[in-house]
Coordinates of C-alpha atoms and ligand atoms in Angstrom, one line a residue:
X1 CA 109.4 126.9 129.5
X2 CA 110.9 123.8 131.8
X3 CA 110.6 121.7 128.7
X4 CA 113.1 124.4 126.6
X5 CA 116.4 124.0 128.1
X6 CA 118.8 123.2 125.3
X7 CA 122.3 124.9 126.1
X8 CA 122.7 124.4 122.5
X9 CA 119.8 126.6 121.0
X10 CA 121.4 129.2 118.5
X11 CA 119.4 132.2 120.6
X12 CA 122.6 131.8 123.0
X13 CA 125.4 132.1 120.5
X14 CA 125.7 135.3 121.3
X15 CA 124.9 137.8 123.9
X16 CA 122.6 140.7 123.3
X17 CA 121.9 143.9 125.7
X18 CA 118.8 144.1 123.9
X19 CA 117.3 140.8 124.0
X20 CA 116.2 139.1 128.1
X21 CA 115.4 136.3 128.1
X22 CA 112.6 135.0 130.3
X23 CA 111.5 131.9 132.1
X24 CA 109.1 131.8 134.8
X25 CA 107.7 129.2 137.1
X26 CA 103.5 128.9 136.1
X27 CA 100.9 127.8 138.3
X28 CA 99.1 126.8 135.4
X29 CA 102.3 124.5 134.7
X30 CA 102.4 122.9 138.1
X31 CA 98.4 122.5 137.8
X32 CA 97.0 121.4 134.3
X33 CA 97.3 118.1 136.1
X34 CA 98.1 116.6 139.6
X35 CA 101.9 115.8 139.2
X36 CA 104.2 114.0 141.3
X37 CA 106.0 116.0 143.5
X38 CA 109.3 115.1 142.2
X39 CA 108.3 116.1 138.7
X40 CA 107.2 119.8 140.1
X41 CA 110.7 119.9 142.1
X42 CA 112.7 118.5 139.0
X43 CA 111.5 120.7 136.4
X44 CA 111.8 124.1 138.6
X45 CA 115.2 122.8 139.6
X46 CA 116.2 122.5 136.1
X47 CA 114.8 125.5 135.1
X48 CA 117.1 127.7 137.8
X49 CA 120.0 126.2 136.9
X50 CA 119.5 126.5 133.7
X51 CA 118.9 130.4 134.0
X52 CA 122.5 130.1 136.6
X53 CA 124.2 128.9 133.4
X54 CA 122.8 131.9 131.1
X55 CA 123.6 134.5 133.4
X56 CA 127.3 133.4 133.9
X57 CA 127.8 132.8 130.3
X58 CA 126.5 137.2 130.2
X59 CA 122.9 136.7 128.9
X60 CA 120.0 139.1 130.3
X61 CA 117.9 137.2 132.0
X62 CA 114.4 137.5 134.4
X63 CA 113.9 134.6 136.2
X64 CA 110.4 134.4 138.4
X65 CA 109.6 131.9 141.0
X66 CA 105.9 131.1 141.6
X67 CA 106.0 133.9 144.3
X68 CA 106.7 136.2 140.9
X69 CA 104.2 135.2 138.9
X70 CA 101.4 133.7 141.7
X71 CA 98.5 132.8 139.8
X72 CA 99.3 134.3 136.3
X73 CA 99.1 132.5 133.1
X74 CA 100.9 132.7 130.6
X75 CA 99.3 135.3 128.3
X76 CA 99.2 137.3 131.4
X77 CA 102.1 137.3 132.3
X78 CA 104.0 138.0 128.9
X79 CA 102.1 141.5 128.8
X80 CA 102.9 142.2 132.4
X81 CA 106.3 141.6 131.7
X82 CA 106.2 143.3 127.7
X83 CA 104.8 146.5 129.5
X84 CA 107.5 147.1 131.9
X85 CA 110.4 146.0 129.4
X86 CA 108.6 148.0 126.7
X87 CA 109.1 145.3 124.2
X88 CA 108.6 145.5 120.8
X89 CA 109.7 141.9 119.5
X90 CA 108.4 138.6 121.2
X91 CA 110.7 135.0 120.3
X92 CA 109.2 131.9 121.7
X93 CA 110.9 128.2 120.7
X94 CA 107.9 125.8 119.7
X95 CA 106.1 124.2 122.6
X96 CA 106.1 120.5 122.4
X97 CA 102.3 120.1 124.0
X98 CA 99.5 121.2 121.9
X99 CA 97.7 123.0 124.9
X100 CA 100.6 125.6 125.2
X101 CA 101.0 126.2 121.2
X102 CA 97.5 127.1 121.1
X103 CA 98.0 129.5 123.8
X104 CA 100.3 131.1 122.1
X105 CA 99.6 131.1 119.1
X106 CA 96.5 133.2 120.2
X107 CA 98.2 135.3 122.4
X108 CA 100.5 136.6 119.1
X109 CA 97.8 136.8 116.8
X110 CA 95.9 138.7 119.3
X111 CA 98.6 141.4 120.1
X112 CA 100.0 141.2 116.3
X113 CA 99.2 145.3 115.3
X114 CA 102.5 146.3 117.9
X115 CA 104.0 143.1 118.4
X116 CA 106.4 141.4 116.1
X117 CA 106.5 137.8 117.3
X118 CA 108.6 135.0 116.2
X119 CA 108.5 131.4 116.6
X120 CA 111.3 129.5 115.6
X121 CA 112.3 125.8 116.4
X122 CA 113.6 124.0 119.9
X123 CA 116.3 122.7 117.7
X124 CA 116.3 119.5 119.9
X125 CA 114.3 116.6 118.1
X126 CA 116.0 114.7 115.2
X127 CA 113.1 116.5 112.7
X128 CA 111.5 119.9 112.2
X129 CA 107.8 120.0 112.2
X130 CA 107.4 119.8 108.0
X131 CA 109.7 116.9 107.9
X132 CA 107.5 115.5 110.5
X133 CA 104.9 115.8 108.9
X134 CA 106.4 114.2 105.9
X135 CA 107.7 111.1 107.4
X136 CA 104.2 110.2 109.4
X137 CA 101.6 110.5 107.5
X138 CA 98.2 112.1 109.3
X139 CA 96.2 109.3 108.2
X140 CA 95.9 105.3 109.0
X141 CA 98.0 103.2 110.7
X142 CA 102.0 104.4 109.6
X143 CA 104.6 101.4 110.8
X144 CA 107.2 102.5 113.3
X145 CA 109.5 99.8 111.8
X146 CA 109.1 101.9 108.1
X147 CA 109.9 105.4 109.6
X148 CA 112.9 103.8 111.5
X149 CA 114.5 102.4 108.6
X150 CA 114.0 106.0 107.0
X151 CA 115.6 107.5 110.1
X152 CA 118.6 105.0 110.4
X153 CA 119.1 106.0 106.5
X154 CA 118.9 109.6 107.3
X155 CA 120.6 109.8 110.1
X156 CA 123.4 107.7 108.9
X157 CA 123.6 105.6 112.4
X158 CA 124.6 102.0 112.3
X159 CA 124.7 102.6 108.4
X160 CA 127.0 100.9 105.9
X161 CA 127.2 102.2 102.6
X162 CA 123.2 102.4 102.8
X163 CA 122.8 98.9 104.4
X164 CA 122.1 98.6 107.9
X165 CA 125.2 97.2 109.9
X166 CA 125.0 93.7 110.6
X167 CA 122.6 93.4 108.1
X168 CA 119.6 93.4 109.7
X169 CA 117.7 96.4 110.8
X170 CA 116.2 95.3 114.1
X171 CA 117.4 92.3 116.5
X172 CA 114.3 93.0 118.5
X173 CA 114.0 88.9 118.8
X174 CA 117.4 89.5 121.1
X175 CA 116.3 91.9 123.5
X176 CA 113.4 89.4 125.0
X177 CA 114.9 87.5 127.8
X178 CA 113.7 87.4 131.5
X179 CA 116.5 88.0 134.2
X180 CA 118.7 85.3 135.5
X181 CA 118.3 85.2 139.4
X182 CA 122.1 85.4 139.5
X183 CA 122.6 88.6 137.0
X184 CA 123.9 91.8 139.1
X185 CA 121.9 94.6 138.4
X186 CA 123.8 98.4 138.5
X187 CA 122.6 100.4 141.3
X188 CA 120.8 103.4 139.4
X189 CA 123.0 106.4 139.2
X190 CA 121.5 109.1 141.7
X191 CA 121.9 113.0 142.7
X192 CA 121.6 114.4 145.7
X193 CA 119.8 118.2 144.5
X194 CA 119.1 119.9 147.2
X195 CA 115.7 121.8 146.8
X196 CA 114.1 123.0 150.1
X197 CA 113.6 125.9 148.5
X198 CA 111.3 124.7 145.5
X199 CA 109.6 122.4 148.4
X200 CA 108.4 125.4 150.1
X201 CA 107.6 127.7 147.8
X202 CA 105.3 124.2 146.2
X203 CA 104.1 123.9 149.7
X204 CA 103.3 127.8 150.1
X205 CA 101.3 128.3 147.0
X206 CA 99.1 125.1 147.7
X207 CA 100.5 123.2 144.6
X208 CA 98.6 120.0 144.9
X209 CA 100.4 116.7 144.0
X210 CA 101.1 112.8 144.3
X211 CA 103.8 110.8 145.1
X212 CA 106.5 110.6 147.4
X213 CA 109.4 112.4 148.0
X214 CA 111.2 111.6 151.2
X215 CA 114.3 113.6 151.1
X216 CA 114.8 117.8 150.6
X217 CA 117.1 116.5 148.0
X218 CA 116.0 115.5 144.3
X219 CA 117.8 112.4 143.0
X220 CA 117.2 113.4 139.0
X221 CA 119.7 115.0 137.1
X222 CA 119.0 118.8 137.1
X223 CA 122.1 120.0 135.0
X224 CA 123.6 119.8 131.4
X225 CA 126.3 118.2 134.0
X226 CA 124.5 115.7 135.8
X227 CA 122.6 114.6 132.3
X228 CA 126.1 113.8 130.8
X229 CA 127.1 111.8 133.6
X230 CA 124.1 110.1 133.6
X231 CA 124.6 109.0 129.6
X232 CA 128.4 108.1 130.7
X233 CA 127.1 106.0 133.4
X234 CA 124.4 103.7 131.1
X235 CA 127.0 103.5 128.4
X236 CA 129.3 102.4 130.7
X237 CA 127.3 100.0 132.8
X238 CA 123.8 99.8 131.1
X239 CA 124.3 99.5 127.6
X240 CA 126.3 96.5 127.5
X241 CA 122.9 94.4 128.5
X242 CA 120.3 97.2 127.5
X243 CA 118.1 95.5 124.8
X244 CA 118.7 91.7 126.1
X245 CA 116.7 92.5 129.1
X246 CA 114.6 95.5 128.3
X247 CA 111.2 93.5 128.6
X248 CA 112.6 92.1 131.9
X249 CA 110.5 92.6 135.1
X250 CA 111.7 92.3 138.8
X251 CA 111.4 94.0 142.2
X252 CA 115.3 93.5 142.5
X253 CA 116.1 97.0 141.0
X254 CA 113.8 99.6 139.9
X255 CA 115.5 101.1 136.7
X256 CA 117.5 97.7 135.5
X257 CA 119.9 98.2 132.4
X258 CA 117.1 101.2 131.5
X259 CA 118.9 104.7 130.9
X260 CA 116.6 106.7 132.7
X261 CA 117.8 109.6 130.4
X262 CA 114.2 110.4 129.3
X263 CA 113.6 113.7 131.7
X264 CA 116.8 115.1 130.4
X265 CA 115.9 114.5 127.4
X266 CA 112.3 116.0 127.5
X267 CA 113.5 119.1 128.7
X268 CA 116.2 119.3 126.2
X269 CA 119.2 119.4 128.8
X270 CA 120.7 116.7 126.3
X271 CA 119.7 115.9 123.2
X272 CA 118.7 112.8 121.0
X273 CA 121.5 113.5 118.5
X274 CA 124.1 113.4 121.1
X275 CA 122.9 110.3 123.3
X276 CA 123.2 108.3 120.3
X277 CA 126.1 109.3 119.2
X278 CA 128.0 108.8 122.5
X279 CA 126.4 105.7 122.5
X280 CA 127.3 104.3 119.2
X281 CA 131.0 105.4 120.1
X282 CA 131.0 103.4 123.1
X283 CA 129.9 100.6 121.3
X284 CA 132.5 100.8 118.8
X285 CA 135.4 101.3 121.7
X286 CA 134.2 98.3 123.8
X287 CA 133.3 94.6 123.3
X288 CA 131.3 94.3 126.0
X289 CA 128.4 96.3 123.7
X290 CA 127.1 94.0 120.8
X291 CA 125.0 94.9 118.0
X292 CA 121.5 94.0 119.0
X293 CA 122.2 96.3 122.3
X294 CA 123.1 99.5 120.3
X295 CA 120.5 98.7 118.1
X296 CA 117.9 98.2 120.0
X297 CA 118.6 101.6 122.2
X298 CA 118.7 103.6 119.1
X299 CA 115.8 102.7 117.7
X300 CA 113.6 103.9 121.3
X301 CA 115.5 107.6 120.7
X302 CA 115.8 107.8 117.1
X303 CA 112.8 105.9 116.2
X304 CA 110.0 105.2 119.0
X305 CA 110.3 109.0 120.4
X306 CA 110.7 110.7 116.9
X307 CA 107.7 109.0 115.6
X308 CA 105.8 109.4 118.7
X309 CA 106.3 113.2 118.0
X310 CA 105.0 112.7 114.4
X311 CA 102.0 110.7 115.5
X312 CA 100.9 113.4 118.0
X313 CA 101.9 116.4 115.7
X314 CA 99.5 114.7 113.3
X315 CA 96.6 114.3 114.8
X316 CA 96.2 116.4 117.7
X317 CA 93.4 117.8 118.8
X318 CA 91.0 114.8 118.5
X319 CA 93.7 112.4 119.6
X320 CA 93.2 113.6 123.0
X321 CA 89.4 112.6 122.9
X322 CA 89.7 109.0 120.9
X323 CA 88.0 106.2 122.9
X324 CA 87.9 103.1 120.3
X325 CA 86.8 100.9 122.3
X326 CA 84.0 102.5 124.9
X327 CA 85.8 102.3 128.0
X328 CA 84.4 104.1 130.7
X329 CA 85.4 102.4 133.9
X330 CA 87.0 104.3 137.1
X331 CA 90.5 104.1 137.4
X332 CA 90.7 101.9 140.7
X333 CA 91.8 103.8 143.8
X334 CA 94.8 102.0 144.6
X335 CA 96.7 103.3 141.2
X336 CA 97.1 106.6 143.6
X337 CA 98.4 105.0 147.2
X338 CA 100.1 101.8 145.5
X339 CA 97.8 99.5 148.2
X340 CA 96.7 96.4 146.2
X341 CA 97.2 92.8 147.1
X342 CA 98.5 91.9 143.6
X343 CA 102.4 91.7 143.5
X344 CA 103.1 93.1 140.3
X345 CA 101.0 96.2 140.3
X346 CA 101.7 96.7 143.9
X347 CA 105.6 96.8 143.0
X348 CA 105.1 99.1 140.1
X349 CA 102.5 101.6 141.6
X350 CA 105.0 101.7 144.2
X351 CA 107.7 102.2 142.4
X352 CA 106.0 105.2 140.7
X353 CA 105.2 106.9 144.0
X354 CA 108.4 106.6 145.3
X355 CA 110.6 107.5 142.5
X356 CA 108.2 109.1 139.7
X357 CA 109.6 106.6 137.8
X358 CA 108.7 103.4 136.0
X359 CA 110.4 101.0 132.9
X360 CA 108.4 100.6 129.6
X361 CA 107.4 97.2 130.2
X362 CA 106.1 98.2 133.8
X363 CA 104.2 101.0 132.5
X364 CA 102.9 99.0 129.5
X365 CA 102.2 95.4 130.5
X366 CA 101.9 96.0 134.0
X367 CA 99.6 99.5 134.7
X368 CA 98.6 99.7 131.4
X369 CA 97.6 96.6 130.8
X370 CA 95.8 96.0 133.6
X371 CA 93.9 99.8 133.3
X372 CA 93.0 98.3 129.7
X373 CA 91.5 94.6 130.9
X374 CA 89.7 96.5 133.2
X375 CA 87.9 99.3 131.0
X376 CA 89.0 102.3 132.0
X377 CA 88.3 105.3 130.3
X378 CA 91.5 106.4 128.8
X379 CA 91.2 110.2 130.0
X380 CA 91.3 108.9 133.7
X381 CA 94.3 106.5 132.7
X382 CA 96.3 109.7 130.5
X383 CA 95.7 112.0 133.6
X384 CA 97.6 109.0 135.4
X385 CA 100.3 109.1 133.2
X386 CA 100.8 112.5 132.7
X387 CA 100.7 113.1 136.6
X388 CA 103.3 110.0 137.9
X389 CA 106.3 110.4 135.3
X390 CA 109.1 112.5 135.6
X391 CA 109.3 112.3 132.0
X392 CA 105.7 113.1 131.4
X393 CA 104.5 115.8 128.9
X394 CA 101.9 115.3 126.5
X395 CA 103.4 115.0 123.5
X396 CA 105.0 111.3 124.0
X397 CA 102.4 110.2 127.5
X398 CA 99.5 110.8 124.9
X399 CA 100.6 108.6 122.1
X400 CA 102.0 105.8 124.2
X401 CA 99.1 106.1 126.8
X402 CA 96.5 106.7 124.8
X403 CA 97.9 104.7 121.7
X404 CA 100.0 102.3 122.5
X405 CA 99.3 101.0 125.9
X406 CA 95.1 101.6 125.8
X407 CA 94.4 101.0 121.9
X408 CA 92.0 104.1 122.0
X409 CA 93.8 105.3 118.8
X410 CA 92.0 102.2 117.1
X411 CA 95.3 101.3 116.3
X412 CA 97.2 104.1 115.0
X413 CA 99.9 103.3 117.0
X414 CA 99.8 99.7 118.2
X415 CA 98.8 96.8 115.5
X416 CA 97.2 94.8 118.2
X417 CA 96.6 95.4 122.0
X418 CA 99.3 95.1 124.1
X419 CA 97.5 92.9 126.7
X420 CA 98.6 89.4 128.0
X421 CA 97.2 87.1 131.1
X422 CA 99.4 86.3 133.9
X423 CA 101.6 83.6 131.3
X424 CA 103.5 86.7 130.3
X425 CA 104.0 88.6 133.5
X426 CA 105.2 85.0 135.5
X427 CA 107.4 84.6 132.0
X428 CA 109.0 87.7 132.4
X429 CA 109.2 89.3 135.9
X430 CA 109.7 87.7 139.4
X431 CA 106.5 88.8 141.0
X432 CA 104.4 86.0 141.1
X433 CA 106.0 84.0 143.2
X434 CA 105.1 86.2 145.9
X435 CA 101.9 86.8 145.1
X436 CA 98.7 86.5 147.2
X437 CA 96.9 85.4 143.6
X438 CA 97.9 82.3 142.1
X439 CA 99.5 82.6 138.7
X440 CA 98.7 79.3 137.1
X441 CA 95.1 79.8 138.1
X442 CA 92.9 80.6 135.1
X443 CA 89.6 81.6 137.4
X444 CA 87.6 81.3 140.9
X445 CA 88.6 82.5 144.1
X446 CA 92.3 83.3 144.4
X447 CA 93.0 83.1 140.6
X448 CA 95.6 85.8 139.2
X449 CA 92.7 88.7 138.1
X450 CA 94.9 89.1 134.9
X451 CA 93.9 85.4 134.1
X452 CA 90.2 86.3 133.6
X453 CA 90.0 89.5 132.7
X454 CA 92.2 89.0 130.1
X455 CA 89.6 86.9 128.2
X456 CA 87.0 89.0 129.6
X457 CA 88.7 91.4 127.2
X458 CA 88.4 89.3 124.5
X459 CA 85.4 88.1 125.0
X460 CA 83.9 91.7 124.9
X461 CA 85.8 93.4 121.8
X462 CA 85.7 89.9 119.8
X463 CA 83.5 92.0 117.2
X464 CA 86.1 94.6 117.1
X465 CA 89.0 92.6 116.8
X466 CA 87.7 90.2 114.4
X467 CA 89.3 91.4 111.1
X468 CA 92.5 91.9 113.0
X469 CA 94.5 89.2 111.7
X470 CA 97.1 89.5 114.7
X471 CA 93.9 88.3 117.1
X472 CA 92.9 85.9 115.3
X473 CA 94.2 83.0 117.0
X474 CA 93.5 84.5 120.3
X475 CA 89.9 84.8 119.3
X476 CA 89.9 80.5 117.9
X477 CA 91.4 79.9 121.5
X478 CA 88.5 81.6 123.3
X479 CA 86.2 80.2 121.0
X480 CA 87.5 76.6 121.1
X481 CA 86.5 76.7 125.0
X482 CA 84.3 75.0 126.6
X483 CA 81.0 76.9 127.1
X484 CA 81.6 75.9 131.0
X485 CA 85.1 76.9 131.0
X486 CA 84.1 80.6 129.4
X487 CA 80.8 81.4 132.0
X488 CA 83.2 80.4 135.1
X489 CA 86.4 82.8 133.6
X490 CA 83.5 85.5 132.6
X491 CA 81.8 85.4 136.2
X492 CA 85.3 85.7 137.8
X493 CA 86.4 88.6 136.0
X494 CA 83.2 90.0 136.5
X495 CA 83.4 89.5 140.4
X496 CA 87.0 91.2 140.1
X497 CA 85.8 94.4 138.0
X498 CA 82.9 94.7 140.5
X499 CA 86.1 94.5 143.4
X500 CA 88.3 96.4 141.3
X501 CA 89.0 99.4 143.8
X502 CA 89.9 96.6 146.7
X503 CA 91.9 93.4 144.5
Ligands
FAD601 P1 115.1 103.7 128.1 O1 114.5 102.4 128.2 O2 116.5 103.8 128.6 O3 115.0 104.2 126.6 C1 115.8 105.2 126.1 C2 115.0 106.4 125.6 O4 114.3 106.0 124.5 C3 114.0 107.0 126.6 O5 114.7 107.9 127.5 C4 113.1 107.7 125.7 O6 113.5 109.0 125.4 C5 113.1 106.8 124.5 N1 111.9 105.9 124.4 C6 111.9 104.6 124.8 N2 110.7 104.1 124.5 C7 109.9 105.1 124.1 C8 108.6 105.2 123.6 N3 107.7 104.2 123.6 N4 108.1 106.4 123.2 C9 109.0 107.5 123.2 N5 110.2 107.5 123.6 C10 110.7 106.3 124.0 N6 108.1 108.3 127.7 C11 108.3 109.6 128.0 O7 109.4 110.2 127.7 N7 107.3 110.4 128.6 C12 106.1 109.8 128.9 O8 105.3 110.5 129.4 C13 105.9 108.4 128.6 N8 104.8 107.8 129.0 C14 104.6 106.5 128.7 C15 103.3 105.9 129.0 C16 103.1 104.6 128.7 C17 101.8 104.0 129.1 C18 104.1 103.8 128.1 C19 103.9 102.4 127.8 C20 105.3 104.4 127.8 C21 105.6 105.8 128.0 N9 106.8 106.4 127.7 C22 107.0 107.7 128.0 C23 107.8 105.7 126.9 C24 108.9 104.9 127.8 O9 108.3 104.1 128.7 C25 109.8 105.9 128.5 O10 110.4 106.8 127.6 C26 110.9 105.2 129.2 O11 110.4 104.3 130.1 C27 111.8 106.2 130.0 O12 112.8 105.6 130.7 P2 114.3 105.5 130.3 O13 114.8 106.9 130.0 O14 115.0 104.7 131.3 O15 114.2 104.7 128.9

């Protein structure tokens, strides 16, 4: 599968006439959702020169374009191919998504009287499955900040004789400053992949998409190569201010001090053990790397996407259908051609369509939390999610989408709801300034709509929230309001959710 390319797996210690291996380009891949283009191209290219690198290294190996395989799925396909290599034994590495374990998991019990099949593990994430399983429990609401200390510990990173270096675990109170106008921002390290080839055979088999791709060439790293450069380049020019302005947003640069190592890292061209590492040695060789920015990196790969795994492993299936609080609006239109009036969503929508790519805080406080204030229904905001990223596959899109950006996990994920008015946003990015809405304008006619919808919000889940001790003061300051104050921000939002497809 695309998401399975880890040079490293033991199945390639050694070469074996009797063993081919076998990766194929699916429609039902390319379709389960509308992705964006670049995320098609990027894992098809990955996926070719992966098999370029098994074949020279002397591994048997059947590699099928979509012209191969057409419209087979997966099942189908493997007994096409089983028949006319006569196979006897069937290996698969386990699938990260849930949708694609379950199809083969009944494939192989289906087929078990003359098939011996095998699953054994990726051998990419930091835990197997059982640990997993161990270290998140299926029920309630487990801490992040509690499994990360238990993966610093067991990992040994930024460890001194079983205190954490510094000692403090977590300098997240560092990593929250807005960009100085003057700061120089690295240009984002980019390819130049040429893939004509994968654009035509998308285009020939009427692959549907979204996004933009102006070039024939693919500017995301496709190679064990190019994903090593890429990690040389952040430690090198990233790193040194990667946590003090993570939250930070601007249109000045699209990827900022961000490592944008999260596609090679989905599809296992690098792994999480090795990006840390390199990272922690580059912050012990250079004192232009302090503690809070090492710190703060490690604990998105070793804790955030471990325990992202955990959360999903857990409770998958009925994750994928959790709506806590009733939202059933319509995505608005403009998510899909990037055409709204309001600066910040404009800039990030765009940003998404042109490069598949967006930073957390864009994709939480910006997207997300508008998609939230407004009510939509989190399948139609997941769909969005797991279409636009180059780094999206179910496994982490679900649990931040779903969890931590649209609270539809009731909180499994997030304590509270990551949502904020236009305070935050003007604190932290440069958009507003630009804006056709006015920031400092709480409601009426030209009033930033996250002003008002954000107590709109409130105003609507106070009964949910009202145990939440994290709300609470939200929910005295709504309260404490003038009656007058409240109908006049209620009938604004309400006039901007009625407009929502045209703000
Ligand atoms: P950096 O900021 O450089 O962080 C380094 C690495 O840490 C990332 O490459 C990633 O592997 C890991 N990481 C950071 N934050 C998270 C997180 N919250 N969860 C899991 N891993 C994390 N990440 C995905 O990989 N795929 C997704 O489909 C995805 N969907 C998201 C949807 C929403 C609504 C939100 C709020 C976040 C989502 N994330 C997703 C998490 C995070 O935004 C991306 O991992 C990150 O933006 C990727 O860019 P980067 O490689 O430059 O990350």
């Amino acid at each position: 599968m695309g998401d399975q390319l880890n040079h490293q797996h033991s199945w390639y210690t050694e070469q074996d006439p009797e063993t081919l291996y076998l990766i194929a380009e699916l429609h039902q891949e390319a379709t389960y959702c509308k992705h964006h283009i670049q995320k098609v191209v990027a894992f098809f290219a990955a996926m070719q020169s992966f098999a370029t690198h098994l074949s020279r290294k002397g591994h048997r190996l059947l590699y099928l374009t979509l012209d191969d395989t057409q419209v087979l799925a997966l099942p189908q396909l493997l007994d096409r191919v089983f028949q006319s290599c006569g196979a006897k034994r069937f290996e698969y590495q386990s699938p990260d998504e849930y949708r694609v374990q379950q199809q083969l998991t009944e494939f192989s019990t289906a087929r078990r009287d003359w098939l011996d099949v095998v699953c054994v593990d990726s051998e990419h994430f930091l835990l197997d499955r059982l640990e997993l399983a161990e270290l998140v429990p299926s029920t309630g609401s487990p801490l992040m900040e509690t499994f990360y200390r238990k993966m610093r510990r067991r990992t040994g990173y930024l460890m001194e004789e079983g205190q954490p270096e510094g000692g403090q675990w977590n300098f997240d109170q560092h990593n929250r400053q807005a960009l100085p106008t003057e700061l120089e921002i690295p240009q984002p390290l980019v390819f130049a992949n040429p893939v004509g080839d994968i654009l035509d055979r998308i285009e020939r088999h009427k692959i549907e998409t979204i996004g933009r791709m102006p070039a024939r060439a693919l500017t995301w790293p496709i190679s064990r190569e190019q994903s090593l450069d890429l990690l040389e380049y952040f430690v090198a020019h990233c790193l040194p201010d990667f946590g003090r302005y993570q939250d930070a947003l601007t249109d000045r640069g699209w990827s900022l001090f961000h490592s944008r190592l999260s596609f090679s890292l989905n599809c296992k061209l690098i792994s999480p053990a090795e990006v840390c590492e390199r990272a922690i040695e580059a912050w012990r060789q250079s004192d232009m790397i302090d503690l809070a920015q090492i710190e703060g990196f490690l604990r998105q790969i070793i804790g955030w996407r471990e325990f992202m795994r955990g959360i999903y492993w857990t409770r998958m299936p009925d994750y994928a259908t959790r709506n806590a609080l009733d939202h059933q609006a319509d995505l608005p239109d403009w998510y899909w051609t990037g055409e709204t009036r309001m600066s910040c969503l404009s800039h990030a929508v765009n940003q998404s369509l042109d490069h598949a790519y967006a930073h957390h805080i864009q994709r939480l406080m910006v997207t997300g939390n508008f998609a939230l204030l407004a009510g939509v229904h989190p399948d139609q905001v997941d769909q969005w999610y797991l279409g636009i990223y180059i780094d999206a596959l179910e496994w982490v899109e679900i649990t931040n989408t779903r969890g931590m950006s649209q609270y539809a996990d009731g909180g499994v994920v997030a304590t509270k709801p990551y949502v904020s008015s236009a305070n935050y946003l003007d604190k932290m990015g440069d958009y507003c300034g630009r804006c056709e809405y006015d920031a400092s304008k709480k409601f009426g006619e030209g009033s930033c709509p996250f002003n008002s919808l954000y107590w709109h919000f409130i105003d609507r889940h106070q009964e949910v929230f009202r145990g939440n001790r994290r709300m609470t003061m939200v929910l005295a300051s709504w309260r404490k309001r003038s009656e007058a104050d409240r109908r006049a921000i209620l009938d604004t939002a309400e006039n901007y959710l009625k407009n929502r497809h045209c703000l």
